[in-house]
Amino acid sequence: MALKSINPTTTNAWKSLKAHFETVKDVHMTKWFAQDKERANRMTVKWQDFYVDYSKNRMTAETKDLLLQLANEVDLKDAISKYFSGDPINETENRAVAHVALRDPIYADFFVNGENVMPEIRHVKKQIEDFTNEVVDGQRIGFTDKKFTDIVNIGIGGSDLGPAMVVEALQYYKNHLTTHFVSNVDGDHVNEVLKKLNPETTLFVIVSKTFTTQETLSNATTIREWFLKSGNREDVSKHFVAVSTNINKVKEFGIDEQNIFPMWDWVGGRFSLWSAVGLSISLSIGYEHFEKLLLGAHKMDEHFKHEEFDQNIPVILALLSVWYTNFFDEESEAVIPYSQYLNQFTTYLQQAIMESNGKSIDRSGNKVNYQTGSVIWGEPGTNSQHAFFQLIHQGTKLIPATFIGFGKSLYGNKEHHNKLMSNFIAQTEALLHGKSEVEVIEELQKQQISKDQIQRLLPFKKFDGNKPTTTILINQLTPESLGKLIALFEHKIFVEGVIWNIFSYDQFGVELGKQLANTILQEFDKENQITDHDASTTNILRYYKNLSL
Ligand code: F6P
């Protein structure tokens, strides 16, 4: 069954939130902390190895109650039950959204279009496991009988970002294989990767759900040509495998049927790292670790599915985003992992969040009359403290930030980790409190600065504080905890989409540019005329055509 269509602005909760907002919008959070000694405890969820403190947000207990009421009025419970039942909630593409089924360790029946998809999931997972073990153990070898040393994932969007992020995040757990990613159709990208590789010892994994994506097919073709300078056509089958729903197209490309890892249209590209799209993850860290990643995600699925909303981490974080987006008119949100391993986490989230919820038509087909989507950005701390934190602290924009940190480092260097985590904690404290005039004066007096100069510097040195942050503190970065973290954001996206009454699982917005690029590509041809563009586009096209001669 389809998701209900309820305009959130017509709910009682929304109206109450509007009125309530006027009473809290200017209150400094420090006042609430002073009034309520239990605030931090009440606004913290401890779940397994996760500690989530959302008390440094511009909300009161009443705000939370009203947001929970909003979730109930849009019937979030019903939506969650449809999400986990294989209903075609991706209505505009008439598909289920069933990536959660991929990570169920007990393979409980899961029906999509009346068919139990579990036997097929189990089959493909076995295929991933066997293939991974054969490559890692050196039983599967290249065309000159050498063991593989390098893996290249060829894909883009969801067929690149998830695997690339996870492989980097879990590099501590990796085996002897080196994994590379080729995504951009920029020929310099593929050439830079190829120059590091030996064709005799490299395995190529072409990942494309549709197997029609220009970037991926161009890169795969270029790489196959490069390979054929060393190997023969028959050797291709030893070095190229593919992950796709489009088996015929993969075969046309010249890949053997037994080297195809199927996926399904009920797995969205940006939620596909749990499927065979994660093959390069499995190859890089081994199948057992890959399973742990899936298990972590499954544990978060269970939490999301069963936990009461007021203790439910994805629900709470989604409600906070709605609160800031629709009531504070927030423009963007930052995600700051205090782990260099999570360097690509925010990039990965950008596709997951912005391709999903960057929509302006509601589930009844009408233009929405409220804001949707969040602009997501961020970089690991502490690097980002030395880059853009100034704007978060003292700029004019309200930027809620999610801080992600770990209790223990992986190599056990306590001294470094304490320094890292002291910053992690200090930043949220500074963003909350700011720095008062009194504090600034005291500090400057100690430096024996003149009174006049103190007065002159005061406005610049003062911080208002009252900047919202949420802290996610996890025991340690492991395949399992990373699985939980990713699934947490996946479910947050879902909840936001339900509340904003949009379809989160299509991405028609990325199609137009692709179509126009095809037309323009033809026009680069010397013989072809430049036609039918606006004056600016025509000028740029002409200028480029001359440059590229
Ligand atoms: O950017 C659009 C998109 O369709 C993404 O949703 C998807 O992850 C990506 O292109 C790659 O698609 P495919 O896996 O079919 O090559």
XYZ file of C-alpha atoms and ligand atoms in Angstrom:
565
model
C 0.000 0.000 0.000
C 1.060 3.556 -0.716
C 2.143 6.050 1.916
C -0.575 8.396 3.117
C -0.549 11.939 1.822
C -0.914 14.441 4.637
C 0.232 18.025 4.279
C 2.154 18.525 7.551
C 1.180 22.188 7.734
C -2.482 21.201 8.108
C -1.863 19.235 11.313
C -2.694 20.599 14.746
C 0.877 19.950 15.813
C 2.259 22.176 13.064
C -0.001 25.042 14.092
C 0.969 24.585 17.736
C 4.646 24.416 16.788
C 4.310 27.728 14.946
C 2.906 29.417 18.051
C 5.348 27.623 20.324
C 8.275 28.684 18.130
C 7.528 32.336 18.893
C 7.973 31.630 22.594
C 11.294 29.788 22.303
C 13.048 31.237 19.260
C 15.071 33.814 21.204
C 15.690 31.866 24.386
C 19.302 30.997 25.079
C 19.725 27.276 25.667
C 21.931 27.976 28.683
C 18.814 29.271 30.429
C 17.101 25.906 29.998
C 20.199 24.096 31.259
C 20.255 26.340 34.328
C 16.542 25.805 35.014
C 16.521 22.072 34.517
C 19.357 20.030 35.946
C 17.944 16.881 34.328
C 17.805 18.328 30.804
C 20.958 16.600 29.531
C 19.924 13.252 31.003
C 16.392 13.457 29.649
C 17.599 14.470 26.209
C 20.099 11.664 25.827
C 19.465 8.244 24.344
C 21.812 5.432 25.318
C 21.426 2.528 22.974
C 23.901 -0.343 22.687
C 27.277 1.293 21.919
C 25.676 4.639 20.973
C 25.350 7.672 23.225
C 23.231 10.374 21.589
C 22.906 13.696 23.401
C 20.520 16.130 21.719
C 20.099 18.431 24.713
C 22.177 21.199 23.098
C 19.320 21.893 20.691
C 16.923 24.838 20.654
C 14.081 22.770 22.019
C 12.181 22.250 25.241
C 10.205 19.269 26.474
C 7.150 20.937 24.952
C 8.892 21.279 21.578
C 9.683 17.597 21.674
C 6.104 16.663 22.578
C 4.727 18.745 19.720
C 7.206 17.264 17.251
C 6.213 13.777 18.400
C 2.595 14.773 17.950
C 3.467 15.853 14.404
C 5.005 12.425 13.750
C 1.822 10.813 14.997
C -0.498 13.082 13.032
C 1.262 12.248 9.750
C 0.986 8.591 10.790
C 4.674 7.785 10.888
C 3.866 4.401 12.463
C 1.872 3.381 9.434
C 4.661 4.577 7.122
C 7.295 2.583 9.020
C 5.185 -0.524 8.843
C 4.825 -0.097 5.048
C 8.575 0.529 4.690
C 9.340 -2.754 6.458
C 6.623 -4.702 4.647
C 7.917 -4.311 1.099
C 5.028 -2.048 0.065
C 5.657 -0.004 -3.103
C 6.382 3.200 -1.185
C 8.570 4.404 -4.058
C 5.277 5.133 -5.761
C 6.513 7.248 -8.673
C 8.681 4.343 -9.821
C 6.198 1.739 -8.572
C 8.814 -0.006 -6.467
C 9.299 -1.220 -2.937
C 12.147 0.173 -0.863
C 13.567 -3.011 0.560
C 17.249 -2.463 1.321
C 16.451 -3.380 4.935
C 15.789 -6.955 3.775
C 19.401 -7.253 2.597
C 20.739 -7.044 6.131
C 18.436 -9.405 7.968
C 20.757 -12.046 9.451
C 17.972 -14.585 9.945
C 16.579 -14.211 6.426
C 12.977 -13.908 7.585
C 10.522 -13.965 4.671
C 10.251 -10.574 2.979
C 7.680 -10.153 0.245
C 7.991 -7.726 -2.647
C 5.209 -7.885 -5.240
C 3.998 -11.110 -3.664
C 7.386 -12.791 -4.023
C 9.609 -13.759 -1.113
C 12.927 -12.106 -1.977
C 14.927 -13.808 0.769
C 16.029 -16.914 -1.168
C 17.531 -14.670 -3.833
C 19.204 -12.426 -1.262
C 20.703 -15.493 0.412
C 21.900 -16.799 -2.958
C 23.638 -13.538 -3.929
C 25.207 -13.214 -0.495
C 26.661 -16.692 -0.874
C 27.974 -15.634 -4.288
C 29.623 -12.557 -2.667
C 31.069 -14.705 0.114
C 32.512 -17.371 -2.200
C 33.904 -14.854 -4.640
C 35.464 -12.777 -1.854
C 37.116 -15.797 -0.288
C 38.462 -17.034 -3.611
C 40.016 -13.651 -4.416
C 41.342 -12.973 -0.922
C 42.779 -16.479 -0.527
C 44.364 -16.334 -3.960
C 42.418 -19.263 -5.464
C 41.015 -16.991 -8.157
C 43.876 -15.680 -10.210
C 44.589 -13.436 -13.172
C 45.395 -14.332 -16.764
C 49.091 -14.899 -16.046
C 48.259 -17.045 -13.011
C 49.184 -14.311 -10.566
C 47.156 -13.537 -7.470
C 45.147 -10.328 -7.423
C 46.633 -7.383 -5.587
C 44.271 -4.569 -6.601
C 40.534 -4.073 -6.963
C 38.978 -1.256 -8.987
C 35.364 -0.306 -8.399
C 33.940 1.368 -11.513
C 30.663 3.145 -10.720
C 29.173 6.508 -9.832
C 26.605 7.926 -7.390
C 25.226 5.161 -5.218
C 27.410 2.681 -7.089
C 30.494 4.504 -5.837
C 29.887 6.734 -2.820
C 28.716 4.092 -0.333
C 31.446 1.528 -1.136
C 34.133 4.250 -1.350
C 33.112 5.751 1.980
C 32.968 2.374 3.762
C 36.237 1.070 2.289
C 38.000 4.197 3.512
C 36.229 4.156 6.880
C 37.112 0.522 7.536
C 40.652 0.520 6.158
C 41.929 -0.541 9.582
C 40.167 -3.901 8.978
C 41.379 -4.369 5.428
C 43.365 -7.255 3.980
C 46.268 -7.196 1.497
C 44.124 -6.036 -1.441
C 44.282 -2.371 -2.432
C 40.961 -0.925 -3.547
C 40.595 1.973 -5.984
C 37.535 3.848 -7.201
C 36.938 5.270 -10.649
C 33.765 7.320 -10.876
C 34.133 10.589 -12.758
C 33.890 10.539 -16.550
C 36.878 12.897 -16.395
C 39.457 10.886 -18.380
C 42.213 12.198 -16.150
C 40.602 10.391 -13.222
C 40.671 6.977 -14.886
C 44.198 7.537 -16.198
C 45.539 8.523 -12.796
C 44.121 5.301 -11.345
C 45.329 3.115 -14.231
C 48.866 4.329 -13.948
C 49.131 2.672 -10.534
C 47.919 -0.710 -11.786
C 49.281 -3.902 -13.239
C 46.675 -5.519 -15.538
C 47.894 -8.989 -14.572
C 46.961 -8.533 -10.921
C 43.954 -6.213 -11.034
C 40.317 -7.168 -10.715
C 37.691 -4.736 -12.033
C 34.223 -4.554 -10.523
C 31.792 -2.639 -12.733
C 28.874 -1.465 -10.634
C 25.828 -0.006 -12.288
C 22.277 -0.758 -11.308
C 20.994 0.225 -14.748
C 24.154 -0.478 -16.758
C 23.265 2.536 -18.883
C 25.133 5.223 -16.937
C 27.390 7.165 -19.298
C 30.213 7.727 -16.818
C 30.461 4.105 -15.742
C 30.207 2.604 -19.216
C 32.793 5.042 -20.599
C 35.220 4.252 -17.798
C 34.602 0.520 -18.100
C 35.183 0.637 -21.856
C 38.388 2.650 -21.493
C 39.657 0.284 -18.839
C 38.817 -2.781 -20.913
C 40.755 -1.283 -23.867
C 43.706 -0.643 -21.553
C 43.483 -4.233 -20.294
C 43.399 -5.630 -23.833
C 46.805 -4.140 -24.510
C 48.122 -6.843 -22.182
C 45.518 -9.585 -22.079
C 43.353 -11.289 -24.698
C 39.582 -11.156 -25.091
C 39.235 -14.517 -23.296
C 41.159 -13.083 -20.358
C 38.507 -10.392 -19.791
C 36.319 -12.877 -17.923
C 39.078 -13.444 -15.372
C 39.473 -9.744 -14.612
C 36.019 -8.147 -15.021
C 32.909 -8.766 -12.956
C 29.744 -6.692 -12.785
C 26.959 -5.820 -10.368
C 23.694 -4.854 -12.058
C 19.986 -5.438 -12.533
C 20.491 -5.299 -16.295
C 21.923 -8.745 -17.006
C 21.539 -8.508 -20.815
C 23.468 -5.256 -21.051
C 26.246 -6.680 -18.868
C 26.514 -9.717 -21.133
C 26.611 -7.443 -24.194
C 29.587 -5.715 -22.579
C 31.364 -9.063 -22.645
C 31.109 -10.217 -19.069
C 30.477 -13.896 -18.365
C 27.162 -14.791 -16.772
C 28.885 -16.398 -13.777
C 30.693 -13.129 -13.148
C 27.483 -11.126 -12.788
C 26.205 -10.275 -9.317
C 22.519 -9.475 -9.582
C 20.740 -6.686 -7.753
C 17.123 -5.641 -7.791
C 15.001 -2.628 -8.636
C 13.730 -2.549 -5.034
C 17.166 -1.459 -3.857
C 17.705 2.251 -4.480
C 21.185 3.179 -5.741
C 21.984 5.374 -2.727
C 20.905 2.618 -0.334
C 22.637 -0.209 -2.158
C 25.945 -0.738 -0.383
C 24.321 -3.633 1.517
C 23.763 -5.532 -1.734
C 26.359 -6.834 -4.195
C 27.126 -3.148 -4.810
C 29.172 -3.618 -1.641
C 31.329 -6.278 -3.340
C 34.408 -4.045 -3.226
C 33.779 -3.568 0.522
C 33.632 -7.318 1.021
C 36.799 -7.804 -1.056
C 38.594 -5.095 0.858
C 37.741 -6.095 4.431
C 36.710 -9.723 3.950
C 33.218 -11.214 3.936
C 32.999 -11.669 7.724
C 33.513 -7.968 8.299
C 31.041 -7.180 5.528
C 28.466 -9.291 7.359
C 29.198 -7.360 10.565
C 28.489 -4.117 8.723
C 25.141 -5.560 7.657
C 24.442 -6.808 11.156
C 25.008 -3.335 12.592
C 22.557 -1.871 10.103
C 20.047 -4.567 11.005
C 20.334 -3.727 14.698
C 19.554 -0.100 13.875
C 16.594 -1.305 11.750
C 15.231 -3.138 14.771
C 15.717 -0.113 17.012
C 13.962 2.132 14.496
C 11.128 -0.310 13.894
C 10.345 -1.093 17.519
C 11.532 1.716 19.794
C 9.035 4.274 21.082
C 9.404 7.504 19.142
C 10.565 9.523 22.144
C 13.601 7.199 22.497
C 14.015 6.429 18.821
C 17.304 7.886 17.526
C 16.451 8.272 13.798
C 13.021 9.693 14.678
C 14.423 12.244 17.143
C 17.172 13.386 14.779
C 14.691 13.701 11.902
C 12.272 15.719 14.030
C 15.084 18.087 14.948
C 15.871 18.631 11.264
C 12.217 19.373 10.573
C 12.148 21.790 13.520
C 15.123 23.756 12.216
C 14.163 23.575 8.530
C 10.539 24.550 8.849
C 10.432 26.772 11.906
C 13.893 28.323 12.241
C 14.237 28.567 8.420
C 17.616 26.896 8.685
C 19.529 26.849 5.399
C 21.910 23.974 5.948
C 23.197 21.384 8.401
C 26.743 20.294 9.121
C 27.905 16.771 9.936
C 31.328 16.723 11.576
C 32.908 13.330 12.235
C 35.855 13.423 14.615
C 37.584 10.603 12.802
C 39.729 10.897 9.715
C 38.395 7.484 8.686
C 35.023 9.145 8.095
C 36.520 11.625 5.662
C 33.972 10.711 2.989
C 31.000 10.250 5.278
C 29.467 13.654 4.611
C 30.004 13.307 0.854
C 28.194 9.994 1.025
C 25.390 11.597 3.064
C 25.024 14.382 0.522
C 23.728 11.945 -2.075
C 21.699 9.935 0.421
C 20.010 12.995 1.899
C 19.857 15.496 -0.928
C 18.958 13.091 -3.747
C 16.249 11.652 -1.503
C 14.646 14.722 -0.003
C 15.456 17.422 -2.531
C 11.853 17.421 -3.751
C 9.183 20.114 -4.062
C 6.099 18.133 -5.074
C 4.084 16.422 -2.357
C 2.635 12.924 -2.426
C -0.612 14.243 -3.899
C 1.253 15.833 -6.811
C 1.005 19.427 -5.545
C 3.767 21.950 -5.113
C 4.665 22.099 -1.425
C 4.115 25.335 0.472
C 6.885 24.679 2.995
C 10.590 23.886 2.913
C 11.874 20.339 2.371
C 15.347 18.809 2.161
C 18.468 19.838 3.996
C 21.703 21.045 2.516
C 24.350 18.835 4.095
C 27.992 19.605 4.332
C 30.941 18.959 6.594
C 34.459 17.657 6.967
C 36.209 15.782 9.724
C 37.168 17.596 12.904
C 39.630 18.902 13.881
C 40.542 19.924 10.304
C 37.205 21.660 9.831
C 37.749 23.723 12.995
C 40.613 25.360 11.119
C 38.486 25.860 8.018
C 34.810 26.764 8.336
C 34.022 26.704 12.056
C 34.439 30.473 12.270
C 31.203 30.859 10.312
C 29.331 28.422 12.545
C 30.514 30.252 15.689
C 30.181 33.870 14.668
C 28.457 33.993 11.267
C 24.886 35.155 10.665
C 23.484 31.739 9.765
C 22.027 29.147 12.071
C 23.762 25.866 11.250
C 22.753 22.896 13.393
C 25.706 20.525 13.544
C 25.924 16.821 14.304
C 29.166 15.782 15.952
C 30.184 12.132 15.576
C 33.001 10.774 17.709
C 34.400 7.533 19.086
C 35.365 6.506 22.608
C 38.518 4.714 21.560
C 40.879 5.075 18.646
C 41.776 1.991 16.655
C 45.541 2.065 17.158
C 45.123 2.896 20.822
C 47.107 6.125 20.827
C 45.423 7.659 23.858
C 47.344 10.890 23.822
C 46.205 11.789 20.313
C 42.719 10.534 20.920
C 42.301 12.615 24.060
C 43.396 15.690 22.160
C 40.975 14.893 19.348
C 38.086 14.250 21.704
C 38.797 17.268 23.875
C 38.140 19.302 20.743
C 35.039 17.257 19.955
C 33.576 18.091 23.354
C 34.918 21.646 23.569
C 33.356 22.711 20.286
C 29.823 21.776 21.292
C 30.386 23.479 24.646
C 31.648 26.632 22.944
C 28.776 26.609 20.460
C 26.312 26.344 23.324
C 27.726 28.952 25.682
C 29.549 31.348 23.442
C 31.683 33.914 25.246
C 30.119 36.695 27.278
C 31.244 40.325 27.440
C 32.427 39.783 31.007
C 34.588 36.858 29.947
C 36.070 38.830 27.065
C 36.852 41.818 29.300
C 38.478 39.623 31.915
C 40.589 37.911 29.289
C 41.734 41.166 27.723
C 42.455 42.753 31.095
C 44.786 39.874 31.876
C 46.670 40.732 28.713
C 46.972 44.282 30.046
C 45.204 45.836 27.102
C 44.000 49.404 27.515
C 40.372 50.140 28.387
C 39.745 51.890 25.076
C 41.172 49.019 23.132
C 39.063 46.537 25.137
C 35.913 48.486 24.265
C 36.945 48.548 20.624
C 37.596 44.769 20.513
C 34.632 43.682 22.623
C 32.002 43.205 19.876
C 34.404 41.184 17.747
C 35.618 38.929 20.516
C 32.212 38.132 21.945
C 30.381 34.958 20.834
C 26.612 34.719 21.196
C 26.578 30.936 21.512
C 23.140 29.272 21.405
C 24.233 27.318 18.320
C 22.588 23.892 18.201
C 24.580 20.682 18.177
C 23.827 16.989 18.568
C 26.500 14.622 19.847
C 26.742 11.022 18.686
C 29.411 9.254 20.706
C 30.099 5.635 19.734
C 32.389 3.224 21.591
C 34.641 2.465 18.655
C 34.651 2.484 14.858
C 33.960 -1.108 13.844
C 32.153 -2.612 10.847
C 29.131 -3.117 13.108
C 29.035 0.392 14.546
C 29.506 1.900 11.089
C 26.572 -0.187 9.840
C 24.446 1.239 12.649
C 25.523 4.789 11.888
C 24.729 4.564 8.177
C 21.352 2.943 8.831
C 20.581 5.659 11.386
C 20.899 8.304 8.671
C 18.940 6.188 6.164
C 16.012 6.053 8.564
C 16.335 9.727 9.427
C 15.950 10.462 5.691
C 12.856 8.263 5.581
C 11.196 9.986 8.561
C 11.856 13.444 7.127
C 10.395 12.384 3.785
C 7.281 11.041 5.502
C 6.766 14.294 7.426
C 7.450 16.504 4.404
C 4.958 14.375 2.468
C 7.347 13.816 -0.432
C 8.617 10.769 -2.283
C 12.160 10.164 -1.061
C 13.106 7.289 -3.340
C 13.014 8.664 -6.872
C 15.533 11.100 -8.406
C 13.972 12.508 -11.567
C 15.828 15.776 -10.990
C 19.113 14.314 -12.152
C 17.727 13.212 -15.535
C 17.396 16.501 -17.415
C 21.086 17.394 -17.247
C 21.996 13.913 -18.497
C 19.665 14.280 -21.512
C 20.994 17.713 -22.412
C 24.596 16.506 -22.064
C 23.892 13.875 -24.711
C 22.621 16.520 -27.136
C 25.601 18.775 -26.434
C 28.042 15.897 -26.854
C 26.731 15.397 -30.425
C 27.207 19.082 -31.104
C 30.903 18.922 -30.205
C 31.298 16.977 -33.410
C 32.845 19.227 -36.068
C 30.259 18.236 -38.624
C 27.309 19.011 -36.390
C 25.618 22.383 -36.035
C 25.033 24.062 -32.679
C 21.279 24.468 -32.461
C 18.485 25.517 -30.249
C 20.178 26.790 -27.084
C 19.896 30.047 -25.205
C 22.537 32.647 -26.089
C 24.706 31.968 -23.041
C 24.811 28.209 -23.612
C 25.544 28.693 -27.318
C 28.462 31.022 -26.535
C 29.998 28.655 -23.987
C 29.552 25.699 -26.302
C 31.229 27.560 -29.199
C 34.052 28.762 -26.997
C 34.698 25.240 -25.695
C 34.506 23.766 -29.202
C 37.290 26.123 -30.303
C 39.368 25.484 -27.201
C 39.183 21.741 -27.586
C 40.222 21.705 -31.254
O 22.652 10.268 -10.171
C 21.557 9.500 -10.532
C 21.751 8.041 -10.300
O 20.680 7.394 -10.870
C 21.888 7.682 -8.826
O 20.688 7.608 -8.163
C 22.617 6.388 -8.924
O 23.152 6.025 -7.697
C 23.645 6.730 -9.979
O 22.943 7.544 -10.900
C 24.299 5.569 -10.675
O 23.380 4.761 -11.340
P 23.720 3.310 -11.837
O 24.055 2.479 -10.657
O 22.499 2.827 -12.553
O 24.904 3.394 -12.771
